[in-house]
Amino acid sequence: MKNTTGTDRSITSKWRPATRAVRAGTWRSEQGETSEALFLTSGYTYDTAETVAARFAGEQEGMVYSRMQNPTTAMLEERIAMLEGAEACRVQATGMAAMTAALLCQLSAGDHIVAGRAAFGSCRWIVDNLLPRFGIEGTIVDARDNDAWEKAVRPNTKVFFFETPANPTMDVVDMRAVCAIARAHGIVTVVDNAFATPALQRPMEYGADVVAYSATKLMDGQGRVLAGALCASEEWIQDKLMPFQRNTGPILAPFNAWVVLKGLETLELRAARQSENALKVARYVESRVSRVLHPGLPSHPQHDLCMSQMSAAGPIFSFFVDGGREQAMAVLNGLELVDISNNIGDSKSLMCHPATTTHHNMGPEGRAEAGVGEGMLRLNVGLEDADDVIEDLAQAFDRAGV
Ligand SMILES: *Cc1c(COP(=O)(O)O)cnc(C)c1O
């Protein structure tokens, strides 16, 4: 393997983000392939017995088994790290594998975690149901309220965990303030940045320690594979994550890594265009319904905060129809172009009813507390012409009596 400039940080760290997205991490074989190679191999061979012994002893760099390392996944890890501005990255099988690893690798019985109220359903399940089974207590706070984070801190608090903007209420967390509270108490902040991706928001610039991804969303961006990623300092990755990851094995398959790697080449373009389309569609929806939750719109109560942290507000927003669940379902069933789907970050426009899908498991009380109403719809705006999406919504609203 020839180590070309894509992995040499003395060169790649000078590159601007668009260049990193296309080239960072590229590692060419002696064939000189243009596109990154797909290494479908579980194991590796060695010229001598001493070579493999040195690698197992950690005295020599090199691959030993694809649960630890694989050339294709290593290329993806380096590319995500460079886009994030992180020292290191490791990828996992899914976004939820990444979230679970990020928490379990550093928490023990007797520890305490503080987490944001509005969160992806499975993230809340981990904090509310899984961690308590292992003696890890959690406190849920309104993540928009900086004082609530401070007040929730206990002597045994080890982790702050939140997403911003949050799914599906589009609550925004003041990352600078919340990460500063964490730092002051020696608490590790884990930010789920799946909605934004490093193309739109880099939480480490505001003091986050660990940035967690569902790469299934905007990073793949074309609805093909599930994937997850964790970015952090080299020390955290080596000391906390790797002992957990190499022994429990939630790794990403090389094929899926390769798909995401190629997806990242167009991440910046897609994130910018989909954000632009979403804003245009949200302005139209705002003319038809009484409440739109889109942090890129001046009507969002945290608009200024959001725009100080993000370069654009992303492809996803939510809105409410007055006729509750029945009318929300009627809008979905009236769509002709936009698909009914609970996925997000896709290049196709997709809409879902969170109360009966992504947030169904929370139950009516949990949903009420998290602000997930019966009349709420969540829209991911894709790469279609925004006017076609608007026309489709217009006819679906008309038919549903919105
Ligand atoms: C989708 C999503 C996840 C889970 O990711 P998977 O890849 O589906 O496992 C976690 N957090 C957020 C904010 C998400 O949107």
Short mmCIF file of C-alpha atoms and ligand atoms in Angstrom, two decimals:
data_model
loop_
_atom_site.label_atom_id
_atom_site.label_comp_id
_atom_site.label_asym_id
_atom_site.label_seq_id
_atom_site.Cartn_x
_atom_site.Cartn_y
_atom_site.Cartn_z
CA MET A 1 0.00 0.00 0.00
CA LYS A 2 1.32 3.39 -1.00
CA ASN A 3 0.41 6.07 1.49
CA THR A 4 -0.65 9.03 -0.66
CA THR A 5 -1.28 12.56 0.56
CA GLY A 6 -4.90 11.90 1.61
CA THR A 7 -3.72 10.49 4.94
CA ASP A 8 -0.85 12.90 5.61
CA ARG A 9 -2.20 15.44 8.09
CA SER A 10 0.66 17.86 7.45
CA ILE A 11 -0.91 18.25 4.01
CA THR A 12 -4.62 17.53 4.56
CA SER A 13 -4.95 19.94 7.49
CA LYS A 14 -4.17 22.79 5.07
CA TRP A 15 -7.04 21.78 2.80
CA ARG A 16 -10.36 23.59 2.91
CA PRO A 17 -13.49 21.56 3.77
CA ALA A 18 -14.59 20.94 0.15
CA THR A 19 -11.19 19.47 -0.68
CA ARG A 20 -11.19 17.32 2.45
CA ALA A 21 -14.62 15.94 1.53
CA VAL A 22 -13.29 14.65 -1.79
CA ARG A 23 -9.72 13.64 -0.92
CA ALA A 24 -9.01 13.34 2.80
CA GLY A 25 -8.25 9.79 3.89
CA THR A 26 -7.67 8.47 0.35
CA TRP A 27 -5.15 5.67 0.52
CA ARG A 28 -4.09 4.19 -2.81
CA SER A 29 -2.86 0.69 -3.48
CA GLU A 30 0.01 0.02 -5.91
CA GLN A 31 -2.63 -0.16 -8.68
CA GLY A 32 -3.07 3.60 -8.41
CA GLU A 33 -6.89 3.43 -8.52
CA THR A 34 -8.62 6.82 -8.77
CA SER A 35 -11.61 5.90 -6.65
CA GLU A 36 -11.13 4.48 -3.15
CA ALA A 37 -10.80 0.69 -3.15
CA LEU A 38 -13.26 -1.63 -1.42
CA PHE A 39 -11.34 -4.11 0.74
CA LEU A 40 -13.69 -6.99 1.42
CA THR A 41 -11.40 -8.91 3.73
CA SER A 42 -11.83 -10.06 7.29
CA GLY A 43 -8.19 -10.98 7.91
CA TYR A 44 -4.63 -10.12 6.85
CA THR A 45 -1.47 -12.09 6.05
CA TYR A 46 2.08 -11.33 7.11
CA ASP A 47 5.49 -11.89 5.55
CA THR A 48 6.93 -13.18 8.81
CA ALA A 49 5.80 -14.43 12.19
CA GLU A 50 7.68 -11.55 13.80
CA THR A 51 5.62 -9.00 11.84
CA VAL A 52 2.30 -10.23 13.22
CA ALA A 53 3.77 -10.54 16.72
CA ALA A 54 4.94 -6.91 16.53
CA ARG A 55 1.50 -5.77 15.39
CA PHE A 56 -0.28 -7.61 18.19
CA ALA A 57 2.20 -6.14 20.65
CA GLY A 58 1.34 -2.67 19.34
CA GLU A 59 4.96 -2.12 18.28
CA GLN A 60 4.21 -1.91 14.56
CA GLU A 61 1.43 -0.18 12.63
CA GLY A 62 -0.71 -2.35 10.39
CA MET A 63 -3.90 -4.31 10.09
CA VAL A 64 -4.52 -7.49 12.10
CA TYR A 65 -8.25 -8.21 11.83
CA SER A 66 -11.17 -6.27 10.38
CA ARG A 67 -12.92 -6.00 13.77
CA MET A 68 -10.05 -3.65 14.65
CA GLN A 69 -9.19 -2.08 11.31
CA ASN A 70 -9.86 -2.31 7.60
CA PRO A 71 -8.33 -0.13 4.87
CA THR A 72 -11.72 1.00 3.50
CA THR A 73 -13.20 1.84 6.90
CA ALA A 74 -9.91 3.54 7.85
CA MET A 75 -10.26 5.81 4.81
CA LEU A 76 -13.77 6.76 5.91
CA GLU A 77 -12.63 7.37 9.49
CA GLU A 78 -9.86 9.69 8.39
CA ARG A 79 -12.19 11.59 6.03
CA ILE A 80 -14.85 12.14 8.71
CA ALA A 81 -12.18 13.17 11.25
CA MET A 82 -10.78 15.71 8.80
CA LEU A 83 -14.24 17.12 8.02
CA GLU A 84 -15.01 17.38 11.74
CA GLY A 85 -11.64 18.86 12.64
CA ALA A 86 -11.22 15.99 15.12
CA GLU A 87 -8.05 14.16 16.10
CA ALA A 88 -9.65 10.79 15.45
CA CYS A 89 -12.80 8.98 14.33
CA ARG A 90 -14.06 5.41 14.48
CA VAL A 91 -17.07 4.14 12.56
CA GLN A 92 -19.82 1.80 13.79
CA ALA A 93 -22.51 -0.36 12.21
CA THR A 94 -25.35 2.14 12.72
CA GLY A 95 -25.97 5.48 14.34
CA MET A 96 -27.45 3.71 17.36
CA ALA A 97 -24.40 1.45 17.63
CA ALA A 98 -22.33 4.67 17.77
CA MET A 99 -24.56 6.26 20.45
CA THR A 100 -24.56 3.08 22.55
CA ALA A 101 -20.79 2.70 22.29
CA ALA A 102 -20.23 6.38 23.11
CA LEU A 103 -22.14 5.99 26.39
CA LEU A 104 -21.31 2.44 27.50
CA CYS A 105 -17.58 2.78 26.78
CA GLN A 106 -17.21 5.50 29.40
CA LEU A 107 -20.01 4.99 31.95
CA SER A 108 -20.03 2.55 34.90
CA ALA A 109 -22.47 1.59 37.62
CA GLY A 110 -22.89 4.50 40.05
CA ASP A 111 -22.36 7.16 37.34
CA HIS A 112 -24.93 9.76 36.33
CA ILE A 113 -25.80 11.19 32.90
CA VAL A 114 -27.75 14.33 31.97
CA ALA A 115 -29.55 14.21 28.61
CA GLY A 116 -31.69 16.51 26.47
CA ARG A 117 -35.45 15.92 26.55
CA ALA A 118 -36.09 16.22 22.83
CA ALA A 119 -34.01 13.47 21.27
CA PHE A 120 -34.14 10.64 18.77
CA GLY A 121 -36.46 7.99 20.26
CA SER A 122 -33.79 5.29 20.63
CA CYS A 123 -31.36 7.72 22.26
CA ARG A 124 -34.00 8.43 24.90
CA TRP A 125 -34.60 4.67 25.30
CA ILE A 126 -30.92 4.10 26.10
CA VAL A 127 -30.94 6.81 28.79
CA ASP A 128 -34.40 5.94 30.18
CA ASN A 129 -34.29 2.12 30.00
CA LEU A 130 -30.90 0.59 29.19
CA LEU A 131 -28.48 2.59 31.36
CA PRO A 132 -30.57 2.24 34.58
CA ARG A 133 -30.34 -1.56 34.22
CA PHE A 134 -26.58 -1.18 34.70
CA GLY A 135 -26.88 1.23 37.62
CA ILE A 136 -26.37 4.41 35.60
CA GLU A 137 -28.91 7.04 36.54
CA GLY A 138 -30.13 9.71 34.14
CA THR A 139 -31.67 13.16 34.47
CA ILE A 140 -33.65 14.53 31.52
CA VAL A 141 -33.58 18.31 31.01
CA ASP A 142 -35.04 20.83 28.60
CA ALA A 143 -31.85 21.15 26.55
CA ARG A 144 -32.67 24.77 25.59
CA ASP A 145 -32.42 25.82 29.24
CA ASN A 146 -28.74 26.39 30.15
CA ASP A 147 -29.54 26.66 33.88
CA ALA A 148 -31.28 23.28 33.81
CA TRP A 149 -28.00 21.63 32.76
CA GLU A 150 -26.13 23.31 35.61
CA LYS A 151 -28.81 22.38 38.16
CA ALA A 152 -28.81 18.72 37.06
CA VAL A 153 -25.10 18.23 37.78
CA ARG A 154 -24.28 15.84 40.63
CA PRO A 155 -20.88 14.82 42.02
CA ASN A 156 -21.09 11.58 39.99
CA THR A 157 -22.22 13.18 36.68
CA LYS A 158 -19.92 11.90 33.93
CA VAL A 159 -21.68 12.72 30.65
CA PHE A 160 -23.89 15.40 29.03
CA PHE A 161 -25.73 14.01 25.98
CA PHE A 162 -27.83 16.04 23.54
CA GLU A 163 -28.64 16.65 19.89
CA THR A 164 -29.03 20.02 18.17
CA PRO A 165 -31.19 20.76 16.30
CA ALA A 166 -33.25 18.05 18.01
CA ASN A 167 -35.55 15.58 16.35
CA PRO A 168 -38.38 16.45 15.58
CA THR A 169 -39.01 19.64 17.56
CA MET A 170 -35.95 21.44 16.15
CA ASP A 171 -34.94 22.67 19.63
CA VAL A 172 -31.48 24.25 19.52
CA VAL A 173 -28.89 23.84 22.28
CA ASP A 174 -26.51 26.67 23.14
CA MET A 175 -23.42 24.51 22.69
CA ARG A 176 -20.91 27.07 23.92
CA ALA A 177 -22.76 27.56 27.23
CA VAL A 178 -23.63 23.90 27.87
CA CYS A 179 -20.15 22.58 26.97
CA ALA A 180 -18.61 25.23 29.27
CA ILE A 181 -20.76 23.97 32.18
CA ALA A 182 -19.59 20.44 31.43
CA ARG A 183 -15.92 21.44 31.24
CA ALA A 184 -16.14 23.25 34.58
CA HIS A 185 -17.30 20.01 36.24
CA GLY A 186 -15.01 17.62 34.33
CA ILE A 187 -18.00 16.18 32.46
CA VAL A 188 -17.66 14.74 28.93
CA THR A 189 -20.11 16.22 26.39
CA VAL A 190 -21.44 13.87 23.70
CA VAL A 191 -23.27 15.67 20.88
CA ASP A 192 -25.44 13.74 18.42
CA ASN A 193 -24.80 15.82 15.27
CA ALA A 194 -26.71 13.61 12.82
CA PHE A 195 -29.10 16.36 11.68
CA ALA A 196 -26.35 18.83 10.81
CA THR A 197 -23.22 16.84 9.83
CA PRO A 198 -19.82 18.57 9.80
CA ALA A 199 -20.86 20.31 6.59
CA LEU A 200 -23.26 22.54 8.56
CA GLN A 201 -22.08 22.47 12.20
CA ARG A 202 -18.92 21.34 14.02
CA PRO A 203 -19.71 20.99 17.76
CA MET A 204 -16.04 20.67 18.77
CA GLU A 205 -15.60 24.33 17.85
CA TYR A 206 -18.01 25.06 20.72
CA GLY A 207 -16.33 22.76 23.24
CA ALA A 208 -17.92 19.34 22.61
CA ASP A 209 -15.69 16.36 23.47
CA VAL A 210 -17.35 13.60 21.46
CA VAL A 211 -19.36 14.11 18.27
CA ALA A 212 -21.63 11.19 17.40
CA TYR A 213 -23.20 10.45 14.04
CA SER A 214 -25.82 8.47 12.33
CA ALA A 215 -24.02 8.49 8.95
CA THR A 216 -27.18 6.84 7.59
CA LYS A 217 -28.64 10.30 7.19
CA LEU A 218 -27.03 13.20 5.32
CA MET A 219 -23.56 11.59 5.17
CA ASP A 220 -24.68 8.69 2.97
CA GLY A 221 -27.35 11.06 1.77
CA GLN A 222 -28.95 8.71 -0.71
CA GLY A 223 -30.78 6.31 1.58
CA ARG A 224 -28.56 3.29 0.88
CA VAL A 225 -26.79 2.06 4.01
CA LEU A 226 -26.85 2.38 7.80
CA ALA A 227 -23.68 3.64 9.44
CA GLY A 228 -22.45 5.44 12.56
CA ALA A 229 -19.36 7.39 13.59
CA LEU A 230 -17.71 8.82 16.70
CA CYS A 231 -15.22 11.70 16.58
CA ALA A 232 -13.10 12.66 19.58
CA SER A 233 -9.55 13.19 20.79
CA GLU A 234 -7.03 10.44 20.01
CA GLU A 235 -6.79 9.84 23.76
CA TRP A 236 -10.56 9.30 24.21
CA ILE A 237 -10.72 7.03 21.16
CA GLN A 238 -7.77 4.91 22.34
CA ASP A 239 -8.48 4.84 26.08
CA LYS A 240 -12.28 4.79 26.21
CA LEU A 241 -13.76 3.71 22.89
CA MET A 242 -11.32 1.18 21.46
CA PRO A 243 -11.25 -1.28 24.38
CA PHE A 244 -15.07 -1.35 24.14
CA GLN A 245 -15.30 -1.42 20.34
CA ARG A 246 -12.63 -4.01 19.59
CA ASN A 247 -14.05 -6.42 22.16
CA THR A 248 -17.78 -5.93 21.59
CA GLY A 249 -17.57 -5.51 17.80
CA PRO A 250 -20.21 -2.98 16.65
CA ILE A 251 -18.08 -2.22 13.58
CA LEU A 252 -19.13 -0.97 10.16
CA ALA A 253 -18.84 -3.40 7.23
CA PRO A 254 -16.31 -2.29 4.59
CA PHE A 255 -18.95 -2.15 1.86
CA ASN A 256 -21.13 0.22 3.87
CA ALA A 257 -18.04 2.27 4.74
CA TRP A 258 -17.22 2.56 1.05
CA VAL A 259 -20.74 3.77 0.21
CA VAL A 260 -20.55 6.50 2.88
CA LEU A 261 -17.01 7.43 1.78
CA LYS A 262 -18.30 8.14 -1.71
CA GLY A 263 -21.33 9.91 -0.24
CA LEU A 264 -19.07 12.35 1.61
CA GLU A 265 -17.63 13.59 -1.69
CA THR A 266 -20.94 15.37 -2.35
CA LEU A 267 -21.89 16.13 1.28
CA GLU A 268 -21.20 19.85 1.14
CA LEU A 269 -23.12 20.29 -2.11
CA ARG A 270 -26.10 18.29 -0.90
CA ALA A 271 -26.21 19.89 2.56
CA ALA A 272 -26.14 23.38 1.07
CA ARG A 273 -28.74 22.71 -1.65
CA GLN A 274 -31.09 20.73 0.59
CA SER A 275 -30.88 23.47 3.25
CA GLU A 276 -31.74 26.07 0.62
CA ASN A 277 -34.64 23.95 -0.68
CA ALA A 278 -35.92 23.30 2.86
CA LEU A 279 -35.99 26.99 3.66
CA LYS A 280 -37.94 27.74 0.49
CA VAL A 281 -40.45 24.95 1.20
CA ALA A 282 -40.73 26.00 4.89
CA ARG A 283 -41.60 29.56 3.85
CA TYR A 284 -44.42 28.18 1.75
CA VAL A 285 -45.66 25.87 4.52
CA GLU A 286 -45.60 28.85 6.90
CA SER A 287 -48.13 30.54 4.60
CA ARG A 288 -50.48 27.56 4.97
CA VAL A 289 -50.26 26.36 8.60
CA SER A 290 -50.15 28.15 11.94
CA ARG A 291 -46.91 26.66 13.28
CA VAL A 292 -43.66 25.73 11.53
CA LEU A 293 -40.57 24.60 13.47
CA HIS A 294 -37.59 25.48 11.27
CA PRO A 295 -34.58 27.07 12.98
CA GLY A 296 -33.61 28.81 9.73
CA LEU A 297 -36.83 30.87 9.81
CA PRO A 298 -36.91 34.12 11.82
CA SER A 299 -40.14 32.81 13.43
CA HIS A 300 -38.15 30.11 15.29
CA PRO A 301 -37.52 31.30 18.87
CA GLN A 302 -33.86 30.20 18.68
CA HIS A 303 -33.20 31.38 15.13
CA ASP A 304 -30.27 33.66 16.05
CA LEU A 305 -28.61 31.01 18.22
CA CYS A 306 -29.04 28.38 15.50
CA MET A 307 -27.54 30.59 12.80
CA SER A 308 -24.59 31.47 15.05
CA GLN A 309 -23.74 27.76 15.30
CA MET A 310 -24.74 26.46 11.84
CA SER A 311 -23.77 27.60 8.34
CA ALA A 312 -27.29 26.65 7.15
CA ALA A 313 -30.24 25.10 8.98
CA GLY A 314 -30.32 21.75 7.18
CA PRO A 315 -32.91 19.79 5.20
CA ILE A 316 -35.33 18.89 8.00
CA PHE A 317 -38.19 20.78 9.61
CA SER A 318 -41.51 20.08 11.30
CA PHE A 319 -44.92 21.74 11.26
CA PHE A 320 -48.36 21.32 12.79
CA VAL A 321 -51.75 20.97 11.14
CA ASP A 322 -54.73 22.00 13.28
CA GLY A 323 -56.79 18.86 12.58
CA GLY A 324 -54.61 16.54 14.68
CA ARG A 325 -53.66 13.00 13.76
CA GLU A 326 -56.47 12.54 11.25
CA GLN A 327 -55.56 15.58 9.19
CA ALA A 328 -51.82 14.83 9.43
CA MET A 329 -52.48 11.34 8.02
CA ALA A 330 -54.66 12.86 5.27
CA VAL A 331 -51.81 15.16 4.22
CA LEU A 332 -49.42 12.19 4.03
CA ASN A 333 -51.92 10.12 2.07
CA GLY A 334 -52.47 12.99 -0.36
CA LEU A 335 -48.80 13.29 -1.36
CA GLU A 336 -47.93 12.42 -4.95
CA LEU A 337 -44.22 13.31 -5.20
CA VAL A 338 -42.95 13.41 -1.61
CA ASP A 339 -42.71 9.90 -0.17
CA ILE A 340 -44.15 8.76 3.15
CA SER A 341 -40.98 7.68 4.97
CA ASN A 342 -39.47 8.01 8.42
CA ASN A 343 -35.93 8.31 7.03
CA ILE A 344 -34.15 11.68 6.80
CA GLY A 345 -31.10 13.17 5.09
CA ASP A 346 -32.04 11.48 1.82
CA SER A 347 -31.82 13.22 -1.56
CA LYS A 348 -35.52 12.37 -1.98
CA SER A 349 -38.11 14.43 -0.10
CA LEU A 350 -39.68 12.33 2.66
CA MET A 351 -42.41 13.04 5.19
CA CYS A 352 -43.55 11.27 8.35
CA HIS A 353 -45.89 11.55 11.31
CA PRO A 354 -43.50 11.30 14.31
CA ALA A 355 -46.22 10.49 16.88
CA THR A 356 -47.09 7.19 15.15
CA THR A 357 -43.59 6.31 13.88
CA THR A 358 -40.22 7.58 15.16
CA HIS A 359 -41.62 8.69 18.53
CA HIS A 360 -44.35 6.06 18.92
CA ASN A 361 -42.37 4.16 21.61
CA MET A 362 -42.27 7.17 23.92
CA GLY A 363 -45.98 6.82 24.68
CA PRO A 364 -48.48 9.71 24.85
CA GLU A 365 -47.00 11.25 28.02
CA GLY A 366 -43.43 11.13 26.75
CA ARG A 367 -44.52 12.69 23.48
CA ALA A 368 -46.46 15.46 25.20
CA GLU A 369 -43.41 16.21 27.36
CA ALA A 370 -41.12 16.22 24.31
CA GLY A 371 -43.49 18.43 22.29
CA VAL A 372 -44.34 15.78 19.69
CA GLY A 373 -47.98 16.63 18.96
CA GLU A 374 -50.61 14.57 17.12
CA GLY A 375 -50.83 17.14 14.34
CA MET A 376 -47.05 17.28 13.82
CA LEU A 377 -45.48 16.31 10.52
CA ARG A 378 -41.74 16.15 9.82
CA LEU A 379 -40.39 16.83 6.35
CA ASN A 380 -36.95 16.05 4.93
CA VAL A 381 -36.50 18.19 1.82
CA GLY A 382 -34.41 16.51 -0.87
CA LEU A 383 -32.65 17.56 -4.05
CA GLU A 384 -35.75 17.79 -6.24
CA ASP A 385 -36.71 21.23 -7.56
CA ALA A 386 -38.19 22.95 -4.50
CA ASP A 387 -41.10 24.25 -6.60
CA ASP A 388 -42.18 20.68 -7.39
CA VAL A 389 -42.15 19.85 -3.67
CA ILE A 390 -44.17 23.00 -2.93
CA GLU A 391 -46.73 22.14 -5.61
CA ASP A 392 -47.08 18.64 -4.18
CA LEU A 393 -47.62 19.99 -0.66
CA ALA A 394 -50.12 22.52 -1.97
CA GLN A 395 -52.33 19.86 -3.54
CA ALA A 396 -52.00 17.55 -0.49
CA PHE A 397 -52.94 20.44 1.86
CA ASP A 398 -55.93 21.30 -0.35
CA ARG A 399 -57.18 17.72 -0.38
CA ALA A 400 -56.71 17.33 3.38
CA GLY A 401 -58.54 20.61 4.07
CA VAL A 402 -55.51 22.36 5.61
C1 LIG B 1 -31.30 8.36 12.75
C2 LIG B 1 -30.76 8.96 13.97
C3 LIG B 1 -30.09 8.17 14.91
C4 LIG B 1 -29.95 6.67 14.75
O1 LIG B 1 -29.16 6.33 13.64
P1 LIG B 1 -29.30 4.91 12.87
O2 LIG B 1 -28.24 5.02 11.82
O3 LIG B 1 -30.68 4.83 12.32
O4 LIG B 1 -29.03 3.85 13.86
C5 LIG B 1 -29.61 8.78 16.04
N1 LIG B 1 -29.76 10.10 16.23
C6 LIG B 1 -30.38 10.90 15.34
C7 LIG B 1 -30.52 12.35 15.62
C8 LIG B 1 -30.90 10.36 14.18
O5 LIG B 1 -31.54 11.14 13.30
#
